Coordinates of C-alpha atoms in Angstrom, one line a residue:
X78 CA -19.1 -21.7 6.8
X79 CA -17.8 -22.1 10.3
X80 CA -14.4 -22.7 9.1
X81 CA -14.3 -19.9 6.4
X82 CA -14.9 -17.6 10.5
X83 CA -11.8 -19.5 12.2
X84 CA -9.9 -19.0 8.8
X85 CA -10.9 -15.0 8.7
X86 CA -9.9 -14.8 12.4
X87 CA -6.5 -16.3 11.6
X88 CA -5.5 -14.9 9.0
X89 CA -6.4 -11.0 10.2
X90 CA -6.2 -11.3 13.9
X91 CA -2.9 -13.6 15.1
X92 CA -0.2 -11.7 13.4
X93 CA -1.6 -8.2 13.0
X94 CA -3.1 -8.0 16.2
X95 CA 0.7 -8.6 18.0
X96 CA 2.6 -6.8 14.8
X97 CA 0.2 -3.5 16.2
X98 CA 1.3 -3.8 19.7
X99 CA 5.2 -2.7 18.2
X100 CA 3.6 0.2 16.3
X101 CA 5.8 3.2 17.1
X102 CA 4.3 6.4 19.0
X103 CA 2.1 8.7 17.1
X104 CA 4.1 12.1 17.2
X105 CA 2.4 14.9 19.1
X106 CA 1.1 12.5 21.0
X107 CA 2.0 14.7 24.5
X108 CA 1.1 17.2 23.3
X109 CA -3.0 16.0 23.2
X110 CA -5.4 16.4 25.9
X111 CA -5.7 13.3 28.3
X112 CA -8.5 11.6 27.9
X113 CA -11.8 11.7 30.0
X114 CA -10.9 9.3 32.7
X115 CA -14.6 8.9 32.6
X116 CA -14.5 8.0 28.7
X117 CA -13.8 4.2 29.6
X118 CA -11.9 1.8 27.6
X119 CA -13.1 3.0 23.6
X120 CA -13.0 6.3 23.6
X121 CA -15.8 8.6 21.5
X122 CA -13.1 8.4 18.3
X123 CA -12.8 4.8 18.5
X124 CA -16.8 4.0 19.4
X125 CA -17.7 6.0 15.9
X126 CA -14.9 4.5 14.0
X127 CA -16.0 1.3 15.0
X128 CA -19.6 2.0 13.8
X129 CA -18.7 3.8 10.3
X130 CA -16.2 0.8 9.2
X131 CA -18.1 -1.9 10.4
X132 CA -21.1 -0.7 8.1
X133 CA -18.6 -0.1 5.0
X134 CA -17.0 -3.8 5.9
X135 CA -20.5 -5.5 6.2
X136 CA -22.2 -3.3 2.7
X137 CA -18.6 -4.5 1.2
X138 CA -19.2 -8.0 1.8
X139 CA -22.8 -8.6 1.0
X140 CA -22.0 -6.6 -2.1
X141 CA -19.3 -8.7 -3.5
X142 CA -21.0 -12.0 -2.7
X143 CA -24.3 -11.0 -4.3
X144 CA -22.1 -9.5 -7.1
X145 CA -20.6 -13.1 -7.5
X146 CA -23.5 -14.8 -7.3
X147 CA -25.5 -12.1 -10.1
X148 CA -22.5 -13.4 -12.3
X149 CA -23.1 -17.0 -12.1
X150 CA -20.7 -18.0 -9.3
X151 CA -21.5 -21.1 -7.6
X152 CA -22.3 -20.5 -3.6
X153 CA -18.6 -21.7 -3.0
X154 CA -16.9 -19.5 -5.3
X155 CA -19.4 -16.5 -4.0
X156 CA -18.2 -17.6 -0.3
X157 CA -14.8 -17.9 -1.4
X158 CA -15.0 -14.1 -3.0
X159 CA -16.7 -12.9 0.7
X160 CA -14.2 -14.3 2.8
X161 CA -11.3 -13.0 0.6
X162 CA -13.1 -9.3 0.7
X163 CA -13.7 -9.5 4.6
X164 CA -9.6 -10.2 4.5
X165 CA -8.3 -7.4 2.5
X166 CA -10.7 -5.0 4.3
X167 CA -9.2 -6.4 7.6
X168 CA -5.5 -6.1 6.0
X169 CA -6.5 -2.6 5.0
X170 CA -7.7 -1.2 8.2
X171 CA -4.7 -2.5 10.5
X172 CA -3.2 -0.3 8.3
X173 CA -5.6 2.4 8.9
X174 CA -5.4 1.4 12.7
X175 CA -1.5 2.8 13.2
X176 CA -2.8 6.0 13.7
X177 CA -6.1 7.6 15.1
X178 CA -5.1 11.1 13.2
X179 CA -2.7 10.7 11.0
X180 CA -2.7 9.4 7.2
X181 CA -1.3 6.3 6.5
X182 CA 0.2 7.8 3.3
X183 CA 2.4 9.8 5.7
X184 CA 3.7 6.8 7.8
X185 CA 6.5 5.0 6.3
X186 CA 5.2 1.5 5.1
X187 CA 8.5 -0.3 7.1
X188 CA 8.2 2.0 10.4
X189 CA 6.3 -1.4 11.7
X190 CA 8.1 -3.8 9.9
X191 CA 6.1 -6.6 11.9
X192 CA 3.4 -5.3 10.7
X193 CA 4.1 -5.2 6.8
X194 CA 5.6 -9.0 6.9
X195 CA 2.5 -10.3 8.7
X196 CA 0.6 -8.8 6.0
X197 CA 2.8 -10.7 3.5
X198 CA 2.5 -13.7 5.7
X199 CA -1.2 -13.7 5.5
X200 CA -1.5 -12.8 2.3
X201 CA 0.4 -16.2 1.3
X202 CA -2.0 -17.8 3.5
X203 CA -4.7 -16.9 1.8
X204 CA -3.7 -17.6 -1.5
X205 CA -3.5 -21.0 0.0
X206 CA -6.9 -21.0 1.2
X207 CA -7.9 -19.7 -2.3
X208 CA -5.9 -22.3 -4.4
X209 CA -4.5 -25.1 -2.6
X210 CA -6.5 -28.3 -3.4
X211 CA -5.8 -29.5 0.3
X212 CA -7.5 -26.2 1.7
X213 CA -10.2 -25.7 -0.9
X214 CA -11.1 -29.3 0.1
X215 CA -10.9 -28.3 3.8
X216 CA -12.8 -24.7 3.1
X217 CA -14.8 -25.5 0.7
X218 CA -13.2 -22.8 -1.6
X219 CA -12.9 -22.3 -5.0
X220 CA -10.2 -20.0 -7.4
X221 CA -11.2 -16.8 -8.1
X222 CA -10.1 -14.9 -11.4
X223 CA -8.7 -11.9 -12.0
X224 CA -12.2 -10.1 -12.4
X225 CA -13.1 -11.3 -8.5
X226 CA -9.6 -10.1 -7.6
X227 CA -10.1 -6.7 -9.1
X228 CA -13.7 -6.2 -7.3
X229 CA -12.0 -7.6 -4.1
X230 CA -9.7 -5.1 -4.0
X231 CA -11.3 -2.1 -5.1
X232 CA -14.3 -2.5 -2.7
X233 CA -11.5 -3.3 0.4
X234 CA -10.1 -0.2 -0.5
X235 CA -12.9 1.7 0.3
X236 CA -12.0 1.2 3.6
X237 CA -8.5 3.3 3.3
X238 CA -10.5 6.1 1.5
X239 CA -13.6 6.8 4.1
X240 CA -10.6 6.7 7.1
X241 CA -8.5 8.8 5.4
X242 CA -11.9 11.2 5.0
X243 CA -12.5 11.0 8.3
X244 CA -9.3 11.3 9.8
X245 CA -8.7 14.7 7.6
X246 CA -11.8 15.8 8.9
X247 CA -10.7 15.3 12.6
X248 CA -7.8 17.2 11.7
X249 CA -9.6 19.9 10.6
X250 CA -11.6 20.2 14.1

């Protein structure tokens, strides 16, 4: 639905995108080669990264929703459960996104506090868009139970695991 896109793009990119910007340096960051000046603005790392977690997102989504709907969801209930996915995978991979190399497990979670509250922020919000009356009126949403939940998160955390992957094997180069 077009306003389940403008809620997506709310709730992942206002707060997270700006929380990112106060993201402190990576370390060893001087001591890395400059980049190609010829490399333009997304570099090869970024390009590839770009194409291996936008396939995961996308197989993620379509998989919950036709999981929903397999189970007897009702097209806004299986709409509710894609929209919620395509959110924790965005939530998950701005955490991913503080460093090109370096595991998230080894960056403090309050380094960025902007960061981690605008994750709580728009975590609240989407509970709201989940099970608010106003904004399941507005969204055509409905609740989702603890079963959706649990497939919600476990596929959006996919997206932390195939990073980390290939960030160790970057490291490793």
């Amino acid at each position: 639905m077009p306003a389940q896109i403008l809620w997506i793009n709310l709730v992942t990119n206002g707060l997270q995108d700006v929380a990112l910007a106060f993201e402190p340096g990576e370390k060893g960051v001087l001591e890395r080669p400059p980049r190609d000046p010829k490399e333009g603005i997304m570099s090869k790392l970024l390009i590839e990264r770009t194409i291996i977690v936008g396939v995961l997102i996308s197989a993620g989504i379509v998989f919950n929703f036709m999981n929903a709907l397999e189970n007897g969801a009702s097209i806004e209930k299986a709409r509710t459960v894609a929209v919620t996915t395509m959110v924790f995978f965005q939530f998950f991979q701005a955490w991913n996104s503080r460093s090109e190399y370096e595991s998230i497990f080894k960056i403090p979670l309050l380094s960025n506090p902007f960061l981690f509250f605008s994750l709580i922020a728009s975590f609240l919000a989407q509970l709201a868009f989940i099970y608010l009356p106003a904004f399941q009126w507005i969204f055509r949403t409905q609740p989702i139970s603890m079963a959706d939940w649990q497939n919600i998160l476990l596929v959006s955390l996919s997206v932390i695991v195939v990073v980390e992957i290939d960030k160790w094997f970057r490291r490793k180069r």
